[in-house]
Short mmCIF file of C-alpha atoms in Angstrom, two decimals:
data_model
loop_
_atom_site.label_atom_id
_atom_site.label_comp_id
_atom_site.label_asym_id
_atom_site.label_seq_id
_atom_site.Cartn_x
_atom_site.Cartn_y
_atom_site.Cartn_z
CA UNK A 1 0.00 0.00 0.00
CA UNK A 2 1.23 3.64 -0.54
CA UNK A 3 1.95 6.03 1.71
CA UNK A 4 2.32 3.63 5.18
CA UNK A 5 5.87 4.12 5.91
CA UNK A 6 5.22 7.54 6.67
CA UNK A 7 2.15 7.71 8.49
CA UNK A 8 4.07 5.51 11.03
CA UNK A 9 6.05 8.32 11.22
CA UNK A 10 3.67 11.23 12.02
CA UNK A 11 1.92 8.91 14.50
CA UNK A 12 5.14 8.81 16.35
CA UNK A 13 5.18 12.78 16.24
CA UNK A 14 1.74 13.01 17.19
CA UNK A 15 2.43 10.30 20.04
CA UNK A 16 4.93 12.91 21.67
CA UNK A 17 3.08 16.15 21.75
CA UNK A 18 4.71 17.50 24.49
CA UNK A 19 8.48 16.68 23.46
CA UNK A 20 10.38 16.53 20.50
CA UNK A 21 11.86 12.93 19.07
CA UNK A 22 15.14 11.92 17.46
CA UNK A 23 14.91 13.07 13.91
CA UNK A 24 14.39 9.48 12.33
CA UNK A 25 16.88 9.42 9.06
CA UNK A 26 16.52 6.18 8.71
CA UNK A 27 12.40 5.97 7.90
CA UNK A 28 12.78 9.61 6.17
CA UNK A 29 15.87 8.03 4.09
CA UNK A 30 12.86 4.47 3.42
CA UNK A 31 10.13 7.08 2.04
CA UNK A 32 12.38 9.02 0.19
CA UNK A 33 13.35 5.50 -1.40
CA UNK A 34 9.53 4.63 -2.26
CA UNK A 35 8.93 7.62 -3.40
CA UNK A 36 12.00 7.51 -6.22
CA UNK A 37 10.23 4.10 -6.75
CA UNK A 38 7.00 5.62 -7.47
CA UNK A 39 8.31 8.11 -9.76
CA UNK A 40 10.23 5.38 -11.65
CA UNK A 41 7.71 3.38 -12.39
CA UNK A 42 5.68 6.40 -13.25
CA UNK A 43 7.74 7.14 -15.49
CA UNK A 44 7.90 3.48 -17.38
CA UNK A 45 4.20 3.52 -17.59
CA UNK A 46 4.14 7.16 -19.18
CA UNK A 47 6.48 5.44 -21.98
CA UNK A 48 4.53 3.47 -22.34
CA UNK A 49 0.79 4.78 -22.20
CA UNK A 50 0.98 6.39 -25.87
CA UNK A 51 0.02 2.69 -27.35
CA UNK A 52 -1.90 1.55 -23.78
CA UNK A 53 -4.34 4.59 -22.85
CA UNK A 54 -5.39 2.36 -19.69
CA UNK A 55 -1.91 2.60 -18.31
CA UNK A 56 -2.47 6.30 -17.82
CA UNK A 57 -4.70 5.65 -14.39
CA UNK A 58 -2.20 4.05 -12.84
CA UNK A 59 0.11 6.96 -13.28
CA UNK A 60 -2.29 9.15 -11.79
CA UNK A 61 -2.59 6.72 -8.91
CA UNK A 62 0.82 6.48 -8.18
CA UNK A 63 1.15 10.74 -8.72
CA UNK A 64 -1.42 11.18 -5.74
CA UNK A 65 0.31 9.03 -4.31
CA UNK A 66 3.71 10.51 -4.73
CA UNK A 67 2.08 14.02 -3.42
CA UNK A 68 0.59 12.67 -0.28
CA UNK A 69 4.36 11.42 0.62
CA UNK A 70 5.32 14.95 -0.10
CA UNK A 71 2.30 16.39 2.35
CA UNK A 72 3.04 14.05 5.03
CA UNK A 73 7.02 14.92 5.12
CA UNK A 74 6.35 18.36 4.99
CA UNK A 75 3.93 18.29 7.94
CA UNK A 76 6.77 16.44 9.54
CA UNK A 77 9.04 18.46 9.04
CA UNK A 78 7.18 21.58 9.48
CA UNK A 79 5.55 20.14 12.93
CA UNK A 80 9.32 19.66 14.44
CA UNK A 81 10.27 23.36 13.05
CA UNK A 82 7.41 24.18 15.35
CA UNK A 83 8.96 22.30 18.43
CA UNK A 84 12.25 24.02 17.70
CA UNK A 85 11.10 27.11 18.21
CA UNK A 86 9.71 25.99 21.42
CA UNK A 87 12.73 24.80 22.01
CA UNK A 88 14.65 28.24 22.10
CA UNK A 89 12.38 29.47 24.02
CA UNK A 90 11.95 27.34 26.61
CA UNK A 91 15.94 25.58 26.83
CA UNK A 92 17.39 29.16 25.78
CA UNK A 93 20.12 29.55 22.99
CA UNK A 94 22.63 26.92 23.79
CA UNK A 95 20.71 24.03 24.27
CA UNK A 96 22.00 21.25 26.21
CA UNK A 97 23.73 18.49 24.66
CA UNK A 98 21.10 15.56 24.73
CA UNK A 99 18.14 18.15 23.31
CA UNK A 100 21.03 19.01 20.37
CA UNK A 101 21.09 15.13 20.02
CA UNK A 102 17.56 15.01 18.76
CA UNK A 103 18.08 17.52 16.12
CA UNK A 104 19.24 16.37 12.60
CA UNK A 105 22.32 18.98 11.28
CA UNK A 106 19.99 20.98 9.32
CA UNK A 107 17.35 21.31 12.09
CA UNK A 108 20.27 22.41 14.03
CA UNK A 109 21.28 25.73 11.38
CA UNK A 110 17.53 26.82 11.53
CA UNK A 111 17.87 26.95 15.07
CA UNK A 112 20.97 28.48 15.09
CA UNK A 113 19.48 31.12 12.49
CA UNK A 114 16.77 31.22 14.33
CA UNK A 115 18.00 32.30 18.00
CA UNK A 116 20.42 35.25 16.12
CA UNK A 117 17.45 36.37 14.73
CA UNK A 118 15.51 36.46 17.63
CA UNK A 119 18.74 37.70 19.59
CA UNK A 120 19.14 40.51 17.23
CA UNK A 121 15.09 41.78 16.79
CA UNK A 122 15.32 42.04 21.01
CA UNK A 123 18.74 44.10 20.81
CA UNK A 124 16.78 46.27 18.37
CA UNK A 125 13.30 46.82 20.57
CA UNK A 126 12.91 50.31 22.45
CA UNK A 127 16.06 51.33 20.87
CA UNK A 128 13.99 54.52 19.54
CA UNK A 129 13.27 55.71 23.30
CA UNK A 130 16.52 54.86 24.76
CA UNK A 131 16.88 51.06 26.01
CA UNK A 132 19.27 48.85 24.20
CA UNK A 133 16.80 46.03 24.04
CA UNK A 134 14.66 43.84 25.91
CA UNK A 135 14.72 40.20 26.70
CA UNK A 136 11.39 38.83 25.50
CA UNK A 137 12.02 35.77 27.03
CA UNK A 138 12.05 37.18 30.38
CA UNK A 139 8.80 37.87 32.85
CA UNK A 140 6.50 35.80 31.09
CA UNK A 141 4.44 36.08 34.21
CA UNK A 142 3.46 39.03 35.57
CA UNK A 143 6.98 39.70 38.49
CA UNK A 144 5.07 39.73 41.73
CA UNK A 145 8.51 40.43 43.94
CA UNK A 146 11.55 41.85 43.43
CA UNK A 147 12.76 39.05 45.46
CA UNK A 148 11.96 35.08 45.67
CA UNK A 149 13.25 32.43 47.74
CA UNK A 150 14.09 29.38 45.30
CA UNK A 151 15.27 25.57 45.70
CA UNK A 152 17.80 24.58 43.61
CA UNK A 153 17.37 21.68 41.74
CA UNK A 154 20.63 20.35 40.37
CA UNK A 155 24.07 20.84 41.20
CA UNK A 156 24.98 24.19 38.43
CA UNK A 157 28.04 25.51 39.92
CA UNK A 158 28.99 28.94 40.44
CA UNK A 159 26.28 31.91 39.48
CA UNK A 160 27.76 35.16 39.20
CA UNK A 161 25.35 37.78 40.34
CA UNK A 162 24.41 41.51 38.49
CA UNK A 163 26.06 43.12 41.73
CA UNK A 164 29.30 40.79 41.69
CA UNK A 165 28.75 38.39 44.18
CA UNK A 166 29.41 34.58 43.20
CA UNK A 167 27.03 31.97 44.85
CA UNK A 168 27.60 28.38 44.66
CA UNK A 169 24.26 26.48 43.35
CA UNK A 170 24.36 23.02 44.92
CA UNK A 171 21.56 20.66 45.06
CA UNK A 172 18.95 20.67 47.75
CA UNK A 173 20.56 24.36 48.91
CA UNK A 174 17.96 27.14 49.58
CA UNK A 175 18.81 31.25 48.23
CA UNK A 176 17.29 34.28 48.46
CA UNK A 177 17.57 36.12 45.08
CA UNK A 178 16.76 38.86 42.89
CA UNK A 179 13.38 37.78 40.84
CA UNK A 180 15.21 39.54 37.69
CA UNK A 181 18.51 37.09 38.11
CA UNK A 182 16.43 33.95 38.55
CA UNK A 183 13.83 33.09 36.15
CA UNK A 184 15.81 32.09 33.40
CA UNK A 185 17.54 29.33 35.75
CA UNK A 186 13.70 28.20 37.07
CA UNK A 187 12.29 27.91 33.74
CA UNK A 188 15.10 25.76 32.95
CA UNK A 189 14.44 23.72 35.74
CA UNK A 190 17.18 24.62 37.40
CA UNK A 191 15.93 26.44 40.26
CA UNK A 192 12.29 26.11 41.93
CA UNK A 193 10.28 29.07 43.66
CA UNK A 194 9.62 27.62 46.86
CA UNK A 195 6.28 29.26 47.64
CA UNK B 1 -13.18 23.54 8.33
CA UNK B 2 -10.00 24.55 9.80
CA UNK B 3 -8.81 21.30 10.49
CA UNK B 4 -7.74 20.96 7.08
CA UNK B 5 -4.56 22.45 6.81
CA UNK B 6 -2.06 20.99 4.29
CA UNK B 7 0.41 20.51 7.22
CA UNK B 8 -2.05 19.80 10.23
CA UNK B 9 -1.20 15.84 11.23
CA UNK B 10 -4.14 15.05 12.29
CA UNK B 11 -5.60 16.16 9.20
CA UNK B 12 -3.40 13.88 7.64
CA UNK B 13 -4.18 10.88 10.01
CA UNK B 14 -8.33 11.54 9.38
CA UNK B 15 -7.37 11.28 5.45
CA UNK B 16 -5.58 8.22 6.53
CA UNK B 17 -8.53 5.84 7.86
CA UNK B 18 -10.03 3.45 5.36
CA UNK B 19 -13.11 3.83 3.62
CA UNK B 20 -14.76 1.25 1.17
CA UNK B 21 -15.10 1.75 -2.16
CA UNK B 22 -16.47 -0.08 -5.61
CA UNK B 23 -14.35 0.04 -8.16
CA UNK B 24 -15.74 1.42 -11.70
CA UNK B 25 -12.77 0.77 -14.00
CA UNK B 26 -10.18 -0.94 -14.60
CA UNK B 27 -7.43 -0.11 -12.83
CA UNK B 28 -4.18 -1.24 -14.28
CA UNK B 29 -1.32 -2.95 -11.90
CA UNK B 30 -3.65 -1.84 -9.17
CA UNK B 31 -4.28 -5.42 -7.90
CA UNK B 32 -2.09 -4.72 -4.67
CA UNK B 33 -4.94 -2.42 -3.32
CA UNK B 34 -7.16 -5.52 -3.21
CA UNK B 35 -5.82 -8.21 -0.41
CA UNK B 36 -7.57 -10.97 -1.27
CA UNK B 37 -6.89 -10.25 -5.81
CA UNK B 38 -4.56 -12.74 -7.62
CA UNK B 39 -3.93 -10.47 -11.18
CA UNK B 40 -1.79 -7.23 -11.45
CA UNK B 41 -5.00 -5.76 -12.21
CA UNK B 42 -8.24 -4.60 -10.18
CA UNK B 43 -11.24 -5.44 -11.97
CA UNK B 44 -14.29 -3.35 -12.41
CA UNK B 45 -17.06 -4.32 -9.79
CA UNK B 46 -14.12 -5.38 -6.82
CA UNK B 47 -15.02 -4.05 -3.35
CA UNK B 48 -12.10 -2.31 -1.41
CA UNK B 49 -10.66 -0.44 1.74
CA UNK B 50 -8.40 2.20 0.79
CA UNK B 51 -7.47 5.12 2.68
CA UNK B 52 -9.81 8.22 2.22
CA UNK B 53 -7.16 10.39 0.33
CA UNK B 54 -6.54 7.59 -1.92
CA UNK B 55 -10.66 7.35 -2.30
CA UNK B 56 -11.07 11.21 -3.08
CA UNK B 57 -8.46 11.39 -5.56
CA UNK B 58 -9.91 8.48 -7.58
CA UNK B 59 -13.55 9.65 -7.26
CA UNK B 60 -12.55 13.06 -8.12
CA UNK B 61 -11.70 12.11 -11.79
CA UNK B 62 -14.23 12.46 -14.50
CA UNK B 63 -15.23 9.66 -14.79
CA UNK B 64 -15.47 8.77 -11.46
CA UNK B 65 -12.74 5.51 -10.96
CA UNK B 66 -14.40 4.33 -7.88
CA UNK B 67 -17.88 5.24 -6.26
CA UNK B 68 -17.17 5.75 -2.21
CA UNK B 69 -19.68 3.79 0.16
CA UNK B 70 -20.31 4.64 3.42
CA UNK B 71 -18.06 3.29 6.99
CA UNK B 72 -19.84 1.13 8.60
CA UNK B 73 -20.00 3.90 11.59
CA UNK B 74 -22.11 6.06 9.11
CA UNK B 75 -24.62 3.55 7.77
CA UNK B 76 -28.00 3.53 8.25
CA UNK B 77 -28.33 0.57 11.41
CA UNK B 78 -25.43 2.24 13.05
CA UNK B 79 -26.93 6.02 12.37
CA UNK B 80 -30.34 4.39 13.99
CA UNK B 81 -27.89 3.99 16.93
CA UNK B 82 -26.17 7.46 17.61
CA UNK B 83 -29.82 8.99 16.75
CA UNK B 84 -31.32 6.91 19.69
CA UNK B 85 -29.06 7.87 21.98
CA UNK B 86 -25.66 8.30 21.03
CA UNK B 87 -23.58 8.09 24.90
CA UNK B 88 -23.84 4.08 24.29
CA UNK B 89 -21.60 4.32 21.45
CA UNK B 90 -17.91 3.59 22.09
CA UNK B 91 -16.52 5.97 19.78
CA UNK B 92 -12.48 5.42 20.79
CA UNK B 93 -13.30 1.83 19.53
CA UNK B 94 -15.68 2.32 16.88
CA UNK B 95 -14.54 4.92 14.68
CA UNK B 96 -11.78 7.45 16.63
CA UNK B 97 -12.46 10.83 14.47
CA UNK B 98 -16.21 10.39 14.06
CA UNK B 99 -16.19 13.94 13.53
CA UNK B 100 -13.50 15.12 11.35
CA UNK B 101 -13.85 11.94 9.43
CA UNK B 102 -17.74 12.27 8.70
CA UNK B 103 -17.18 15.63 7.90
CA UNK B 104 -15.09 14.31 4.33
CA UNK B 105 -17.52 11.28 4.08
CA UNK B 106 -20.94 13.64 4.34
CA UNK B 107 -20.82 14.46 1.27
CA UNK B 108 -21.20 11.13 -0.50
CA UNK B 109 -24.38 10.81 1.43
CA UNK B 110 -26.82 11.94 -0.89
CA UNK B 111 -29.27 12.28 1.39
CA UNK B 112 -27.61 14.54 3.59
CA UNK B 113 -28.55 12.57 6.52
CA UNK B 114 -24.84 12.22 7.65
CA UNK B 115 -24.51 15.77 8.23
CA UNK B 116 -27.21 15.88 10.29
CA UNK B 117 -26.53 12.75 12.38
CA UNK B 118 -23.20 14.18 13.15
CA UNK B 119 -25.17 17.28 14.78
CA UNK B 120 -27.03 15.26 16.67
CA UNK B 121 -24.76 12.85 18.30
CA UNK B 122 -22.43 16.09 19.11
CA UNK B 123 -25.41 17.15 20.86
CA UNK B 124 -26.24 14.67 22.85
CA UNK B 125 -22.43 13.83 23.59
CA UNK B 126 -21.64 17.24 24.82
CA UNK B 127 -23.21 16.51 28.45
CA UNK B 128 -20.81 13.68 27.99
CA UNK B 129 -18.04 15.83 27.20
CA UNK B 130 -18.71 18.25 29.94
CA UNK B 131 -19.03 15.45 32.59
CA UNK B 132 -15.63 14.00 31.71
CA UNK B 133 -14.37 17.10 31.70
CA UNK B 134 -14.95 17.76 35.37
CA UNK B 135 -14.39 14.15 36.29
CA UNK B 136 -11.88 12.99 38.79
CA UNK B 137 -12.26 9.24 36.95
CA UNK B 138 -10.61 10.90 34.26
CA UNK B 139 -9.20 7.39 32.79
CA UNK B 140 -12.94 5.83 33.20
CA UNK B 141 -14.89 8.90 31.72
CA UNK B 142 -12.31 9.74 28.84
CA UNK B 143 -12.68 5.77 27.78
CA UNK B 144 -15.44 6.11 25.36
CA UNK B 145 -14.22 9.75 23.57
CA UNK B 146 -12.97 10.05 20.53
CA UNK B 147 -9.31 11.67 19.88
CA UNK B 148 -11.14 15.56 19.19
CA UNK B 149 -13.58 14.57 22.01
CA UNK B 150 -10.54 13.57 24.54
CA UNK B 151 -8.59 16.95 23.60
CA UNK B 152 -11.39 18.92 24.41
CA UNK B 153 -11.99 17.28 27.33
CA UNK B 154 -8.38 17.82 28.53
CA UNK B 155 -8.53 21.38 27.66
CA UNK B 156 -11.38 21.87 29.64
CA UNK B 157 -10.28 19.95 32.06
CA UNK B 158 -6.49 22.16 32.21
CA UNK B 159 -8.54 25.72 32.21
CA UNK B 160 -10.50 24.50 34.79
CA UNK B 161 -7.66 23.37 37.22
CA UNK B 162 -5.81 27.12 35.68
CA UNK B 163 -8.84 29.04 36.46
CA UNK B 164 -8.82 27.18 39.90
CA UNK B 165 -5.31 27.95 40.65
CA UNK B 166 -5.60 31.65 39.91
CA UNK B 167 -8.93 31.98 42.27
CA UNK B 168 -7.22 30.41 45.34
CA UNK B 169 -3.71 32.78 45.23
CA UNK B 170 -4.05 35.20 43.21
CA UNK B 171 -0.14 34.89 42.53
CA UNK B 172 1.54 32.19 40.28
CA UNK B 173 4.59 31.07 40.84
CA UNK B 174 7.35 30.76 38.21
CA UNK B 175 7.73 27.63 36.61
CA UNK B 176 10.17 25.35 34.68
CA UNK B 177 8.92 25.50 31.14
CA UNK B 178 6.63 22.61 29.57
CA UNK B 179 8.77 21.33 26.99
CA UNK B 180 11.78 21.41 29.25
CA UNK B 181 10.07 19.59 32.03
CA UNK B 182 8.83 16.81 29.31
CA UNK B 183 12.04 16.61 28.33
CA UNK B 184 13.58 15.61 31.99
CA UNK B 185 10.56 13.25 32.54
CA UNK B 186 11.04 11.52 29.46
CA UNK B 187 14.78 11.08 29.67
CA UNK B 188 14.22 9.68 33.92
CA UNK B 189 11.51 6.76 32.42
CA UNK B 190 14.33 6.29 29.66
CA UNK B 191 17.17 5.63 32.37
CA UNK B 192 14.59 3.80 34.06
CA UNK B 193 14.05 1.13 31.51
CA UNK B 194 17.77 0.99 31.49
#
């Protein structure tokens, strides 16, 4: 049957809303290789169809075919793009080594591409009325306190703060810091606002 | 509808469920569509499942290659069913995008009585819908949903716990980021199976 090898592959996508998956070569590489399939037979039986007229349905067939393969890797593609741009959002730019894992080389230029844009459009906002950017991906929630008390998570090593003290994050260890220095390390689960 | 987005995968899985058709033509080194054919070639008159994208491109040619019959789901005994009272009806087992899926197959109902039997079952369902939603059972109540059903259920069930949240403190705490906290969870039950 047409077109199976790569609805196995969206269902794993759609399986694993939340998070993104290795980028699977080897099944992209399979469809790729029924696809040139398709179009070589297609284009035997076009050859051929001048003296047998009835051959020409079965080149439309397989054409459909061919462009539902095409639909279905593009929404594949295009669904992960999506989850990269999560990704910088959410991880930051430098993403930790087993998140870069998942990403094939090419996903990993657009993201690359991706975060300097980004970096560069937030250098350029408020410019006009005197700020030399602002962080977008900063006080997604409405900053109720200049100051939280947070739990760290994992053991992150030295933090230097905005005023030049150096704190040691260890795990299990308690602080009492600046809401502004903080959020970026508790989105990436680093620290935890102990509330 | 604005399901139907070239890119939207469960757009693409709805276009993937089978739907039986008659063929009308001969179809040339076609035979591997049938299971149960022995030739290259699929006779006029055969009776087949193929997916529904495969079914709409073939009915879409003038003339017609295949003429599309109804799911079982959508046929009259089953209609009788969902029109009676349609919170009996497993959808998860029986057909898992009623919905999305009926919407495509309404229109080879000539007598329009799809699209209205679709209405109707949403109808009835919804108290269904809403009850889940609220549910503590969640696993027991979200059982007999289909997949749009479930989502909105969940949704529901998420804005409700948000809205919740926000009436009892007022204040909400930072938190690690969705995709990042996935990401730990997923990678724990991975060194887990270990």
């Amino acid at each position: 049957m047409f077109a199976e090898k790569v609805i196995e592959l969206l269902k794993e996508a759609e399986r694993n809303k939340e998070t993104i998956d290795q980028f699977n070569d080897e099944k992209i590489r399979q469809i790729l290789e029924e696809m040139h399939m398709l179009f070589n037979l297609n284009m035997t039986d076009a050859n051929a169809s001048s003296e047998n007229k009835s051959l020409w349905t079965a080149v439309q067939i397989r054409h459909s075919a061919l462009e539902r393969n095409k639909r279905c890797l593009l929404a594949y593609l295009y669904n992960r793009m999506q989850k990269i741009k999560t990704l910088r959002w959410e991880f930051g730019s430098v993403l930790p080594t087993d998140v870069r894992e998942l990403l094939s080389d090419d996903e990993y230029l657009w993201f690359t591409k991706y975060s300097t844009n980004l970096a560069s459009y937030m250098r350029s906002l408020g410019q006009d009325i005197g700020y030399n950017g602002i962080d977008l991906t900063e006080n997604l929630k409405p900053p109720k306190s200049l100051f939280i008390e947070v739990l760290c998570m994992v053991d992150y090593g030295k933090l230097e703060l905005e005023d030049g003290d150096v704190i040691m994050l260890k795990k299990n260890s308690r602080h009492f810091l600046p809401t502004s220095e903080c959020q970026t390390l508790i989105r990436q689960g680093i620290l935890k606002q102990i509330v | 509808m604005t399901n139907s987005n070239y890119l939207n995968i469960s757009d693409i899985l709805v276009s993937n469920e089978k739907i039986p058709c008659k063929i009308l033509q001969d179809l040339p080194k076609m035979g591997f569509l049938d299971p149960s054919a022995t030739e290259d070639d699929l006779k006029v008159g055969s009776n087949v499942e193929i997916p529904l994208w495969l079914g709409e491109t073939l009915y879409s040619r003038r003339p017609p290659l295949v003429s599309v019959d109804l799911p079982k789901i959508y046929k009259d005994a089953y209609r009788e069913i969902l029109n009676a009272d349609a919170c009996t009806i497993d959808l998860h087992k029986f057909a898992q995008y009623f919905y999305e899926l009926g919407c495509y197959i309404a229109k080879y109902d000539i007598k329009g009585e799809v699209a209205t039997t679709l209405v109707n079952t949403f109808k009835q369902r919804f108290r269904m819908l809403l009850a889940a939603s609220v549910s503590n059972d969640s696993i027991g109540t979200m059982q007999p949903l289909s997949v749009s059903e479930r989502e909105r259920a969940a949704a529901a069930a998420a804005t409700e716990h948000a809205l919740s949240a926000w009436l009892q403190r007022g204040d909400s705490p930072l938190t690690t980021a969705c995709m990042v906290a996935n990401h730990r969870k997923r990678k724990r039950a991975e060194m887990e199976m270990l």
